[in-house]
mmCIF file of C-alpha atoms in Angstrom:
data_model
loop_
_atom_site.group_PDB
_atom_site.id
_atom_site.type_symbol
_atom_site.label_atom_id
_atom_site.label_comp_id
_atom_site.label_asym_id
_atom_site.label_seq_id
_atom_site.Cartn_x
_atom_site.Cartn_y
_atom_site.Cartn_z
ATOM 1 C CA LYS A 29 15.895 -7.119 -14.118
ATOM 2 C CA ALA A 30 15.663 -3.338 -14.372
ATOM 3 C CA GLY A 31 14.747 -1.441 -11.239
ATOM 4 C CA VAL A 32 12.542 1.579 -10.785
ATOM 5 C CA THR A 33 13.782 4.331 -13.086
ATOM 6 C CA GLN A 34 13.271 7.981 -12.298
ATOM 7 C CA THR A 35 14.106 10.783 -14.677
ATOM 8 C CA PRO A 36 15.655 13.214 -14.543
ATOM 9 C CA ARG A 37 18.047 12.625 -11.617
ATOM 10 C CA TYR A 38 18.627 16.312 -11.025
ATOM 11 C CA LEU A 39 16.595 19.375 -11.872
ATOM 12 C CA ILE A 40 16.959 23.078 -11.186
ATOM 13 C CA LYS A 41 13.904 25.263 -11.655
ATOM 14 C CA THR A 42 12.948 28.845 -10.916
ATOM 15 C CA ARG A 43 10.148 29.864 -8.579
ATOM 16 C CA GLY A 44 6.845 30.024 -10.395
ATOM 17 C CA GLN A 45 7.777 27.474 -13.033
ATOM 18 C CA GLN A 46 6.270 24.027 -13.298
ATOM 19 C CA VAL A 47 8.020 20.671 -13.413
ATOM 20 C CA THR A 48 7.201 17.123 -14.472
ATOM 21 C CA LEU A 49 8.980 14.119 -13.027
ATOM 22 C CA SER A 50 8.824 10.651 -14.512
ATOM 23 C CA CYS A 51 8.864 7.178 -12.998
ATOM 24 C CA SER A 52 9.059 3.843 -14.785
ATOM 25 C CA PRO A 53 8.219 0.971 -12.449
ATOM 26 C CA ILE A 54 9.632 -2.515 -12.521
ATOM 27 C CA SER A 55 8.045 -4.585 -15.278
ATOM 28 C CA GLY A 56 4.858 -6.185 -13.973
ATOM 29 C CA HIS A 57 4.458 -3.732 -11.107
ATOM 30 C CA ARG A 58 1.159 -1.900 -11.330
ATOM 31 C CA SER A 59 1.261 0.176 -8.166
ATOM 32 C CA VAL A 60 3.324 3.356 -8.136
ATOM 33 C CA SER A 61 3.723 5.658 -5.151
ATOM 34 C CA TRP A 62 5.436 9.011 -4.793
ATOM 35 C CA TYR A 63 7.155 10.439 -1.727
ATOM 36 C CA GLN A 64 8.786 13.769 -0.983
ATOM 37 C CA GLN A 65 11.892 13.757 1.190
ATOM 38 C CA THR A 66 13.211 16.901 2.885
ATOM 39 C CA PRO A 67 15.589 17.337 5.822
ATOM 40 C CA GLY A 68 12.915 19.021 7.896
ATOM 41 C CA GLN A 69 9.826 16.934 7.169
ATOM 42 C CA GLY A 70 11.414 13.610 6.307
ATOM 43 C CA LEU A 71 9.593 11.230 3.975
ATOM 44 C CA GLN A 72 6.067 12.307 3.196
ATOM 45 C CA PHE A 73 3.543 10.467 1.069
ATOM 46 C CA LEU A 74 2.319 12.296 -2.022
ATOM 47 C CA PHE A 75 0.053 9.859 -3.878
ATOM 48 C CA GLU A 76 -0.385 6.276 -5.003
ATOM 49 C CA TYR A 77 -1.653 4.948 -8.313
ATOM 50 C CA PHE A 78 -2.849 1.527 -9.325
ATOM 51 C CA SER A 79 -4.033 0.666 -12.822
ATOM 52 C CA GLU A 80 -4.225 4.353 -13.786
ATOM 53 C CA THR A 81 -6.385 5.236 -10.764
ATOM 54 C CA GLN A 82 -5.276 7.350 -7.851
ATOM 55 C CA ARG A 83 -6.054 5.321 -4.757
ATOM 56 C CA ASN A 84 -4.700 7.643 -2.127
ATOM 57 C CA LYS A 85 -3.381 11.180 -1.836
ATOM 58 C CA GLY A 86 -1.291 12.779 0.854
ATOM 59 C CA ASN A 87 -1.692 16.151 2.460
ATOM 60 C CA PHE A 88 -0.164 18.324 -0.233
ATOM 61 C CA PRO A 89 -1.607 21.360 -2.013
ATOM 62 C CA GLY A 90 -3.333 21.031 -5.343
ATOM 63 C CA ARG A 91 -0.164 22.242 -7.087
ATOM 64 C CA PHE A 92 1.026 18.661 -6.760
ATOM 65 C CA SER A 93 -0.617 16.272 -9.175
ATOM 66 C CA GLY A 94 0.125 12.978 -10.795
ATOM 67 C CA ARG A 95 -1.068 10.402 -13.234
ATOM 68 C CA GLN A 96 -0.389 6.882 -14.333
ATOM 69 C CA PHE A 97 -0.421 5.560 -17.857
ATOM 70 C CA SER A 98 -1.641 2.242 -19.186
ATOM 71 C CA ASN A 99 1.921 0.868 -19.160
ATOM 72 C CA SER A 100 2.112 1.716 -15.423
ATOM 73 C CA ARG A 101 4.596 4.532 -15.952
ATOM 74 C CA SER A 102 3.783 7.503 -13.773
ATOM 75 C CA GLU A 103 4.409 11.209 -13.817
ATOM 76 C CA MET A 104 4.044 13.809 -11.149
ATOM 77 C CA ASN A 105 3.684 17.495 -11.812
ATOM 78 C CA VAL A 106 4.293 20.466 -9.579
ATOM 79 C CA SER A 107 2.970 23.789 -10.783
ATOM 80 C CA THR A 108 3.905 27.266 -9.577
ATOM 81 C CA LEU A 109 7.037 26.048 -7.855
ATOM 82 C CA GLU A 110 7.976 27.433 -4.451
ATOM 83 C CA LEU A 111 11.358 27.385 -2.723
ATOM 84 C CA GLY A 112 9.956 24.888 -0.239
ATOM 85 C CA ASP A 113 9.351 22.383 -3.008
ATOM 86 C CA SER A 114 13.079 21.730 -3.151
ATOM 87 C CA ALA A 115 13.378 18.074 -2.193
ATOM 88 C CA LEU A 116 14.253 14.576 -3.239
ATOM 89 C CA TYR A 117 11.217 13.027 -4.913
ATOM 90 C CA LEU A 118 11.107 9.263 -4.670
ATOM 91 C CA CYS A 119 8.995 6.879 -6.658
ATOM 92 C CA ALA A 120 8.271 3.314 -5.574
ATOM 93 C CA SER A 121 6.541 0.410 -7.242
ATOM 94 C CA SER A 122 5.105 -2.907 -6.122
ATOM 95 C CA ARG A 123 3.522 -5.986 -7.649
ATOM 96 C CA PRO A 124 -0.137 -6.850 -7.241
ATOM 97 C CA GLY A 125 -0.522 -8.629 -3.941
ATOM 98 C CA GLN A 126 2.709 -7.217 -2.598
ATOM 99 C CA GLY A 127 1.376 -3.753 -2.086
ATOM 100 C CA LYS A 128 1.626 -4.149 1.673
ATOM 101 C CA GLY A 129 4.644 -1.927 1.674
ATOM 102 C CA GLY A 130 6.854 -4.300 -0.247
ATOM 103 C CA TYR A 131 7.962 -1.426 -2.394
ATOM 104 C CA THR A 132 11.034 -1.015 -4.559
ATOM 105 C CA PHE A 133 12.251 2.555 -4.670
ATOM 106 C CA GLY A 134 13.972 4.447 -7.424
ATOM 107 C CA SER A 135 17.034 6.620 -6.845
ATOM 108 C CA GLY A 136 14.920 9.736 -6.878
ATOM 109 C CA THR A 137 14.844 13.093 -8.609
ATOM 110 C CA ARG A 138 16.598 15.901 -6.768
ATOM 111 C CA LEU A 139 14.622 19.096 -7.430
ATOM 112 C CA THR A 140 16.146 22.441 -6.536
ATOM 113 C CA VAL A 141 13.973 25.536 -6.789
ATOM 114 C CA VAL A 142 15.851 28.859 -6.951
ATOM 115 C CA ALA B 16 -3.754 7.791 12.407
ATOM 116 C CA GLN B 17 -0.647 5.673 12.103
ATOM 117 C CA SER B 18 2.745 7.005 13.157
ATOM 118 C CA VAL B 19 6.323 5.839 13.561
ATOM 119 C CA THR B 20 8.855 7.154 16.051
ATOM 120 C CA GLN B 21 12.569 6.636 15.808
ATOM 121 C CA PRO B 22 13.907 8.107 19.057
ATOM 122 C CA ASP B 23 17.539 8.282 17.976
ATOM 123 C CA ILE B 24 18.379 10.868 15.326
ATOM 124 C CA HIS B 25 22.060 9.935 15.159
ATOM 125 C CA ILE B 26 24.009 6.944 16.456
ATOM 126 C CA THR B 27 27.737 6.364 16.313
ATOM 127 C CA VAL B 28 29.245 2.920 16.753
ATOM 128 C CA SER B 29 32.668 1.419 16.247
ATOM 129 C CA GLU B 30 33.232 -1.064 13.484
ATOM 130 C CA GLY B 31 32.669 -4.571 14.817
ATOM 131 C CA ALA B 32 30.362 -3.421 17.608
ATOM 132 C CA SER B 33 26.757 -4.489 17.864
ATOM 133 C CA LEU B 34 23.936 -2.207 16.785
ATOM 134 C CA GLU B 35 20.342 -1.674 17.793
ATOM 135 C CA LEU B 36 18.133 0.978 16.195
ATOM 136 C CA ARG B 37 14.856 1.670 17.905
ATOM 137 C CA CYS B 38 11.455 2.006 16.295
ATOM 138 C CA ASN B 39 8.052 2.475 17.913
ATOM 139 C CA TYR B 40 4.829 2.491 15.924
ATOM 140 C CA SER B 41 1.235 3.442 16.439
ATOM 141 C CA TYR B 42 -1.338 1.611 14.366
ATOM 142 C CA GLY B 43 -4.835 0.400 15.130
ATOM 143 C CA ALA B 44 -4.653 -2.984 13.472
ATOM 144 C CA THR B 45 -2.054 -5.677 12.876
ATOM 145 C CA PRO B 46 0.916 -3.741 11.574
ATOM 146 C CA TYR B 47 2.957 -4.437 8.504
ATOM 147 C CA LEU B 48 6.412 -3.124 9.430
ATOM 148 C CA PHE B 49 9.520 -2.404 7.435
ATOM 149 C CA TRP B 50 13.077 -1.211 7.731
ATOM 150 C CA TYR B 51 14.688 0.633 4.826
ATOM 151 C CA VAL B 52 18.228 1.919 4.408
ATOM 152 C CA GLN B 53 19.306 4.942 2.400
ATOM 153 C CA SER B 54 22.836 5.775 1.343
ATOM 154 C CA PRO B 55 23.626 9.431 0.554
ATOM 155 C CA GLY B 56 21.921 10.624 -2.609
ATOM 156 C CA GLN B 57 20.240 7.289 -3.189
ATOM 157 C CA GLY B 58 16.791 5.806 -2.920
ATOM 158 C CA LEU B 59 15.573 3.462 -0.217
ATOM 159 C CA GLN B 60 16.520 -0.187 -0.065
ATOM 160 C CA LEU B 61 14.318 -2.649 1.778
ATOM 161 C CA LEU B 62 16.220 -4.407 4.577
ATOM 162 C CA LEU B 63 13.437 -6.534 6.007
ATOM 163 C CA LYS B 64 9.723 -6.710 6.638
ATOM 164 C CA TYR B 65 7.282 -8.142 9.151
ATOM 165 C CA PHE B 66 3.812 -9.223 8.154
ATOM 166 C CA SER B 67 2.904 -11.959 10.622
ATOM 167 C CA GLY B 68 4.233 -15.135 12.187
ATOM 168 C CA ASP B 69 7.688 -15.359 13.709
ATOM 169 C CA THR B 70 8.411 -12.125 15.533
ATOM 170 C CA LEU B 71 12.120 -12.270 14.738
ATOM 171 C CA VAL B 72 12.697 -11.552 11.076
ATOM 172 C CA GLN B 73 15.897 -11.816 9.136
ATOM 173 C CA GLY B 74 16.867 -9.401 6.422
ATOM 174 C CA ILE B 75 19.642 -8.647 4.033
ATOM 175 C CA LYS B 76 23.187 -7.615 4.978
ATOM 176 C CA GLY B 77 23.019 -9.529 8.273
ATOM 177 C CA PHE B 78 20.264 -7.397 9.809
ATOM 178 C CA GLU B 79 17.401 -8.702 11.893
ATOM 179 C CA ALA B 80 14.456 -7.108 13.655
ATOM 180 C CA GLU B 81 12.173 -8.175 16.448
ATOM 181 C CA PHE B 82 8.488 -7.316 16.580
ATOM 182 C CA LYS B 83 7.145 -6.793 20.092
ATOM 183 C CA ARG B 84 3.433 -6.107 20.073
ATOM 184 C CA SER B 85 3.268 -5.360 23.805
ATOM 185 C CA GLN B 86 5.826 -2.591 23.383
ATOM 186 C CA SER B 87 4.695 -1.465 19.913
ATOM 187 C CA SER B 88 8.290 -1.793 18.848
ATOM 188 C CA PHE B 89 10.194 -3.132 15.881
ATOM 189 C CA ASN B 90 13.883 -2.673 16.666
ATOM 190 C CA LEU B 91 16.605 -3.356 14.124
ATOM 191 C CA ARG B 92 19.753 -5.188 15.178
ATOM 192 C CA LYS B 93 23.064 -6.300 13.777
ATOM 193 C CA PRO B 94 25.645 -8.234 15.795
ATOM 194 C CA SER B 95 28.730 -6.726 14.149
ATOM 195 C CA VAL B 96 28.656 -3.486 12.187
ATOM 196 C CA HIS B 97 30.767 -2.927 9.088
ATOM 197 C CA TRP B 98 31.941 0.463 7.833
ATOM 198 C CA SER B 99 29.689 0.012 4.797
ATOM 199 C CA ASP B 100 26.629 0.019 7.069
ATOM 200 C CA ALA B 101 26.993 3.774 7.559
ATOM 201 C CA ALA B 102 23.755 5.205 6.164
ATOM 202 C CA GLU B 103 20.356 6.450 7.258
ATOM 203 C CA TYR B 104 17.815 3.910 8.425
ATOM 204 C CA PHE B 105 14.067 4.317 8.240
ATOM 205 C CA CYS B 106 11.353 2.345 9.956
ATOM 206 C CA ALA B 107 7.924 2.331 8.303
ATOM 207 C CA VAL B 108 4.406 1.027 8.833
ATOM 208 C CA PHE B 109 2.006 0.209 6.010
ATOM 209 C CA SER B 110 -1.666 1.132 6.086
ATOM 210 C CA GLY B 111 -4.137 -0.244 3.590
ATOM 211 C CA GLY B 112 -7.729 0.284 2.621
ATOM 212 C CA SER B 113 -8.565 3.864 1.729
ATOM 213 C CA ASN B 114 -5.315 5.081 3.323
ATOM 214 C CA TYR B 115 -2.975 2.964 1.224
ATOM 215 C CA LYS B 116 0.563 4.153 2.001
ATOM 216 C CA LEU B 117 3.766 3.770 3.958
ATOM 217 C CA THR B 118 4.312 6.046 6.938
ATOM 218 C CA PHE B 119 7.961 6.563 7.765
ATOM 219 C CA GLY B 120 9.819 7.556 10.879
ATOM 220 C CA LYS B 121 12.222 10.502 10.727
ATOM 221 C CA GLY B 122 15.179 8.190 10.349
ATOM 222 C CA THR B 123 18.345 7.346 12.295
ATOM 223 C CA LEU B 124 21.697 8.322 10.855
ATOM 224 C CA LEU B 125 24.334 5.714 11.570
ATOM 225 C CA THR B 126 28.004 6.675 11.690
ATOM 226 C CA VAL B 127 30.594 3.900 11.910
ATOM 227 C CA ASN B 128 33.997 4.679 13.374
ATOM 228 C CA PRO B 129 37.014 2.645 12.234
#
């Protein structure tokens, strides 16, 4: 059974550019969440989607956005990149009824902003 | 608001020794608690979870955790550590409703000496 797939694994972008990260959840999982991980702030919640609807959003500026498609795949977008956006971005998915934190995480996308 | 505290940033143990990683949580209702492990450059793997019932829960890789409501704690234990257990460990609490997300502690880095 395939796990949560995040693409790309690594990304280098320049300040001011925008970036789109992709997440394919486990088949049958309809909830997708995104987290940002940095050495200083740790793991911080970005947003969560269920059946194409954003159910919750973390405390991040509007430059961070996301969406979910009808096949449950999700993308997150960061516009006008800043150096501080350099982080590991993790996606997690869960089945209906197992959303109480029973998440499966992907390996993440390592974003470096230069 | 919910929060998770992992008091130990870094712990070093010898291979074969016992291990206990501490976790304290703050949450207004019955908590759903989790321990995840992260190897360098990888995503998070779920070790175990507590929803209700027996306060001692067993997980993968020989780990267990005990939920103590009176102490707001959910400590992770392993009787004999293997070199492959070296990783970073995260405790998390799930919140539902309109604040649907996992809140993580800052993590404890485990080093295992031969």
